[in-house]
Short mmCIF file of C-alpha atoms in Angstrom, two decimals:
data_model
loop_
_atom_site.label_atom_id
_atom_site.label_comp_id
_atom_site.label_asym_id
_atom_site.label_seq_id
_atom_site.Cartn_x
_atom_site.Cartn_y
_atom_site.Cartn_z
CA UNK F 254 -71.58 25.55 1.57
CA UNK F 255 -69.56 27.29 -0.85
CA UNK F 256 -67.57 28.90 1.53
CA UNK F 257 -66.82 25.55 3.33
CA UNK F 258 -66.08 23.74 -0.12
CA UNK F 259 -63.44 26.82 -0.59
CA UNK F 260 -61.89 25.99 2.80
CA UNK F 261 -61.90 22.18 1.92
CA UNK F 262 -59.96 22.96 -1.52
CA UNK F 263 -57.67 25.15 0.15
CA UNK F 264 -56.66 22.52 3.01
CA UNK F 265 -56.43 19.73 0.35
CA UNK F 266 -54.22 21.86 -1.97
CA UNK F 267 -52.06 22.65 1.17
CA UNK F 268 -51.42 19.17 1.96
CA UNK F 269 -50.56 18.28 -1.68
CA UNK F 270 -48.16 21.15 -2.16
CA UNK F 271 -46.50 20.87 1.22
CA UNK F 272 -42.83 20.41 0.67
CA UNK F 273 -41.33 16.75 1.31
CA UNK F 274 -38.95 16.69 4.21
CA UNK F 275 -35.34 16.80 2.77
CA UNK F 276 -33.11 13.83 2.82
CA UNK F 277 -30.82 13.26 5.59
CA UNK F 278 -32.47 15.79 8.06
CA UNK F 279 -34.60 15.19 11.22
CA UNK F 280 -38.18 16.89 12.23
CA UNK F 281 -38.76 18.54 15.15
CA UNK F 282 -40.83 15.24 16.26
CA UNK F 283 -38.24 13.07 15.24
CA UNK F 284 -35.34 15.01 17.39
CA UNK F 285 -38.33 14.87 20.28
CA UNK F 286 -38.39 11.06 20.11
CA UNK F 287 -34.50 10.62 20.17
CA UNK F 288 -33.68 10.27 16.51
CA UNK F 289 -30.31 10.99 15.55
CA UNK F 290 -28.91 11.14 11.92
CA UNK F 291 -25.90 8.54 11.48
CA UNK F 292 -25.20 10.07 8.03
CA UNK F 293 -25.38 14.09 7.58
CA UNK F 294 -25.52 13.93 3.88
CA UNK F 295 -22.31 15.85 3.51
CA UNK F 296 -19.36 13.89 4.64
CA UNK F 297 -18.46 10.45 6.52
CA UNK F 298 -18.80 11.75 10.00
CA UNK F 299 -19.57 8.85 12.26
CA UNK F 300 -18.39 6.12 9.89
CA UNK F 301 -14.91 4.26 9.71
CA UNK F 302 -13.51 1.39 7.76
CA UNK F 303 -13.57 -2.18 9.56
CA UNK F 304 -10.01 -1.94 8.59
CA UNK F 305 -8.67 1.17 10.12
CA UNK F 306 -9.91 3.98 12.06
CA UNK F 307 -10.10 6.10 9.01
CA UNK F 308 -12.97 6.18 6.36
CA UNK F 309 -11.79 4.51 3.15
CA UNK F 310 -10.03 6.53 0.61
CA UNK F 311 -11.76 4.65 -2.27
CA UNK F 312 -14.32 2.42 -2.84
CA UNK F 313 -16.82 4.56 -1.29
CA UNK F 314 -18.19 8.02 -2.03
CA UNK F 315 -20.25 10.86 -0.51
CA UNK F 316 -21.84 12.65 -3.13
CA UNK F 317 -25.16 14.65 -3.69
CA UNK F 318 -26.53 13.54 -0.09
CA UNK F 319 -25.83 9.76 -0.65
CA UNK F 320 -23.26 7.43 0.94
CA UNK F 321 -22.45 4.95 -1.92
CA UNK F 322 -20.47 1.93 -2.71
CA UNK F 323 -18.65 1.81 -6.06
CA UNK F 324 -18.34 -0.78 -8.66
CA UNK F 325 -15.67 -3.25 -8.02
CA UNK F 326 -16.81 -6.45 -9.91
CA UNK F 327 -19.27 -7.96 -7.10
CA UNK F 328 -16.16 -9.10 -5.13
CA UNK F 329 -17.22 -9.12 -1.55
CA UNK F 330 -15.15 -6.73 0.58
CA UNK F 331 -12.49 -6.67 -2.51
CA UNK F 332 -12.48 -2.67 -2.87
CA UNK F 333 -12.77 -0.59 0.18
CA UNK F 334 -14.20 -3.02 2.36
CA UNK F 335 -17.19 -2.66 4.95
CA UNK F 336 -17.70 0.44 6.93
CA UNK F 337 -18.89 0.59 10.22
CA UNK F 338 -20.25 3.03 12.95
CA UNK F 339 -17.68 4.41 15.10
CA UNK F 340 -19.48 3.22 18.32
CA UNK F 341 -21.51 0.01 19.22
CA UNK F 342 -25.37 -0.09 19.91
CA UNK F 343 -27.54 -2.39 21.95
CA UNK F 344 -31.20 -1.66 21.87
CA UNK F 345 -32.17 0.24 18.78
CA UNK F 346 -34.58 1.23 15.95
CA UNK F 347 -32.62 1.94 12.71
CA UNK F 348 -33.97 3.10 9.35
CA UNK F 349 -32.01 2.95 6.21
CA UNK F 350 -33.19 4.31 2.66
CA UNK F 351 -31.43 2.01 -0.10
CA UNK F 352 -31.38 2.01 -3.85
CA UNK F 353 -29.58 -0.97 -5.57
CA UNK F 354 -28.65 -1.62 -9.33
CA UNK F 355 -29.29 -4.49 -11.25
CA UNK F 356 -27.63 -7.57 -10.06
CA UNK F 357 -26.35 -5.81 -6.87
CA UNK F 358 -25.60 -7.21 -3.60
CA UNK F 359 -25.22 -5.61 -0.24
CA UNK F 360 -26.23 -5.71 3.35
CA UNK F 361 -26.82 -3.81 6.60
CA UNK F 362 -25.36 -5.89 9.74
CA UNK F 363 -25.69 -5.09 13.14
CA UNK F 364 -24.29 -6.81 16.46
CA UNK F 365 -21.18 -6.77 14.54
CA UNK F 366 -17.80 -7.83 16.38
CA UNK F 367 -14.67 -6.94 14.78
CA UNK F 368 -13.04 -10.11 16.48
CA UNK F 369 -14.94 -12.44 14.42
CA UNK F 370 -12.58 -12.71 11.34
CA UNK F 371 -14.29 -12.64 8.16
CA UNK F 372 -14.37 -15.98 6.04
CA UNK F 373 -12.47 -16.38 2.99
CA UNK F 374 -9.06 -16.59 5.04
CA UNK F 375 -9.94 -13.48 6.64
CA UNK F 376 -10.76 -11.42 3.44
CA UNK F 377 -14.55 -10.42 2.83
CA UNK F 378 -17.07 -9.04 5.10
CA UNK F 379 -17.09 -9.06 8.83
CA UNK F 380 -19.59 -11.00 10.84
CA UNK F 381 -22.81 -10.04 12.23
CA UNK F 382 -26.55 -10.24 11.76
CA UNK F 383 -27.46 -9.02 8.43
CA UNK F 384 -30.64 -7.51 6.90
CA UNK F 385 -29.95 -8.62 3.19
CA UNK F 386 -29.94 -6.14 0.56
CA UNK F 387 -30.17 -7.98 -3.19
CA UNK F 388 -31.50 -8.04 -6.33
CA UNK F 389 -33.55 -11.30 -5.87
CA UNK F 390 -34.21 -11.67 -9.49
CA UNK F 391 -30.78 -11.58 -10.78
CA UNK F 392 -28.32 -12.38 -8.08
CA UNK F 393 -27.52 -15.94 -7.61
CA UNK F 394 -27.54 -15.68 -3.72
CA UNK F 395 -31.25 -15.31 -3.80
CA UNK F 396 -31.21 -19.08 -4.86
CA UNK F 397 -28.79 -20.42 -2.03
CA UNK F 398 -29.42 -20.71 1.41
CA UNK F 399 -32.56 -22.40 2.82
CA UNK F 400 -36.17 -21.23 1.84
CA UNK F 401 -35.06 -17.94 0.50
CA UNK F 402 -33.07 -17.01 3.69
CA UNK F 403 -30.76 -14.97 1.37
CA UNK F 404 -33.35 -12.70 -0.26
CA UNK F 405 -33.95 -9.00 0.36
CA UNK F 406 -34.91 -8.20 3.85
CA UNK F 407 -34.18 -11.74 5.28
CA UNK F 408 -32.04 -12.22 8.37
CA UNK F 409 -29.39 -13.56 6.07
CA UNK F 410 -28.80 -17.38 6.14
CA UNK F 411 -31.32 -17.87 9.00
CA UNK F 412 -34.72 -16.51 8.56
CA UNK F 413 -36.40 -15.79 5.08
CA UNK F 414 -38.58 -12.43 4.84
CA UNK F 415 -41.99 -12.86 4.31
CA UNK F 416 -43.05 -13.82 0.48
CA UNK F 417 -45.40 -10.92 0.27
CA UNK F 418 -42.67 -8.43 1.23
CA UNK F 419 -43.16 -4.91 -0.55
CA UNK F 420 -40.27 -4.61 -2.59
CA UNK F 421 -39.84 -1.60 -4.75
CA UNK F 422 -38.34 -1.81 -8.25
CA UNK F 423 -34.67 -1.71 -9.02
CA UNK F 424 -33.39 1.80 -9.22
CA UNK F 425 -36.13 3.13 -6.58
CA UNK F 426 -35.62 3.86 -3.09
CA UNK F 427 -36.57 1.18 -0.35
CA UNK F 428 -36.61 1.61 3.12
CA UNK F 429 -35.15 -0.92 5.54
CA UNK F 430 -36.40 -0.70 9.41
CA UNK F 431 -34.47 -2.69 12.02
CA UNK F 432 -35.84 -2.78 15.81
CA UNK F 433 -33.65 -4.39 18.43
CA UNK F 434 -35.27 -4.57 22.05
CA UNK F 435 -33.35 -7.08 24.33
CA UNK F 436 -33.16 -10.42 22.70
CA UNK F 437 -36.48 -9.43 20.50
CA UNK F 438 -35.47 -8.39 16.71
CA UNK F 439 -37.37 -7.31 13.68
CA UNK F 440 -36.95 -6.37 10.14
CA UNK F 441 -39.19 -4.20 8.09
CA UNK F 442 -39.23 -3.52 4.52
CA UNK F 443 -41.10 -0.42 3.20
CA UNK F 444 -43.39 -0.17 6.39
CA UNK F 445 -44.08 -3.76 6.54
CA UNK F 446 -42.81 -6.31 9.23
CA UNK F 447 -41.31 -9.00 7.33
CA UNK F 448 -38.95 -10.82 9.61
CA UNK F 449 -39.55 -11.26 13.59
CA UNK F 450 -37.28 -13.45 16.04
CA UNK F 451 -36.04 -13.87 19.48
CA UNK F 452 -32.51 -14.59 20.32
CA UNK F 453 -30.88 -16.95 23.03
CA UNK F 454 -33.90 -19.41 22.46
CA UNK F 455 -33.45 -23.06 21.73
CA UNK F 456 -35.14 -22.33 18.31
CA UNK F 457 -32.89 -19.41 17.47
CA UNK F 458 -29.83 -21.22 18.35
CA UNK F 459 -31.01 -24.13 16.23
CA UNK F 460 -31.21 -21.66 13.47
CA UNK F 461 -27.57 -20.49 14.00
CA UNK F 462 -26.24 -23.97 14.39
CA UNK F 463 -27.92 -24.65 10.94
CA UNK F 464 -26.33 -21.64 9.21
CA UNK F 465 -22.94 -20.55 7.89
CA UNK F 466 -22.25 -18.79 11.36
CA UNK F 467 -22.09 -21.92 13.39
CA UNK F 468 -18.31 -21.96 13.26
CA UNK F 469 -18.31 -18.69 15.39
CA UNK F 470 -18.48 -19.36 18.97
CA UNK F 471 -21.32 -17.45 20.86
CA UNK F 472 -22.71 -16.10 17.43
CA UNK F 473 -25.99 -14.43 18.27
CA UNK F 474 -25.53 -14.27 21.95
CA UNK F 475 -23.83 -10.51 22.24
CA UNK F 476 -25.94 -7.75 23.26
CA UNK F 477 -23.96 -5.06 21.59
CA UNK F 478 -22.10 -4.58 18.32
CA UNK F 479 -21.33 -2.25 15.50
CA UNK F 480 -23.77 -1.43 12.71
CA UNK F 481 -22.28 -2.17 9.17
CA UNK F 482 -22.68 -1.14 5.77
CA UNK F 483 -21.37 -3.78 3.44
CA UNK F 484 -19.19 -3.37 0.43
CA UNK F 485 -19.86 -6.30 -1.84
CA UNK F 486 -18.71 -4.49 -4.88
CA UNK F 487 -21.78 -3.68 -6.51
CA UNK F 488 -22.99 0.27 -6.82
CA UNK F 489 -25.57 0.64 -3.96
CA UNK F 490 -26.60 3.95 -2.56
CA UNK F 491 -27.75 4.67 1.07
CA UNK F 492 -29.24 8.03 2.62
CA UNK F 493 -31.61 8.97 5.41
CA UNK F 494 -29.63 6.75 8.06
CA UNK F 495 -31.56 7.44 11.32
CA UNK F 496 -31.23 5.83 14.79
CA UNK F 497 -32.74 6.19 18.09
CA UNK F 498 -31.61 4.14 21.17
CA UNK F 499 -34.44 2.35 23.09
CA UNK F 500 -34.69 1.50 26.60
#
């Protein structure tokens, strides 16, 4: 019995002291499952500005293993503008760790089409489906829209995230997960599914018609597009940006 207890104690201590996975890395199991890093933690490889083929010279920084938006007074796209992946994606599972500051606003967009001119007379953020990133308690956008469809983890301006979503406090890391299989989409926050939808259905097209996107012909119908991180002028940090393509 004593020998068994000793082995059990050693096993517990081994689990407790096992080193955490380093940020911006893949385990052998993740590699086998088809996961790839979209951010290597060292430079901007794989990302470019929506305004040129180069990464922004200011407004974004790669430092200490983080990809971060810098402060510019909260103007949408007013500093460097958004950044996008250097290629488009169709069916995928995407995970992103994000950490926001008080009052911050940002977003992870997908199915982004650069031919859709942003609002505000061509200025601002490019158009696409948006996983909202927001300080719900402080930013006024949380009170706009319908039924909370502009709060954190929502499908922005169309579907509100579940009311019981598990949001971590400002300054702590949250994990977004976006899953796209054909016309089916899901948003997850910290391991909990908070949004689910099916595109190209009468119900979804009605959501588009009642949203800010109704002015964009064919919005929600495309099956591929860029993934975008939004510059909304608030300091926001990203890491562990991982994607695997799905059949």
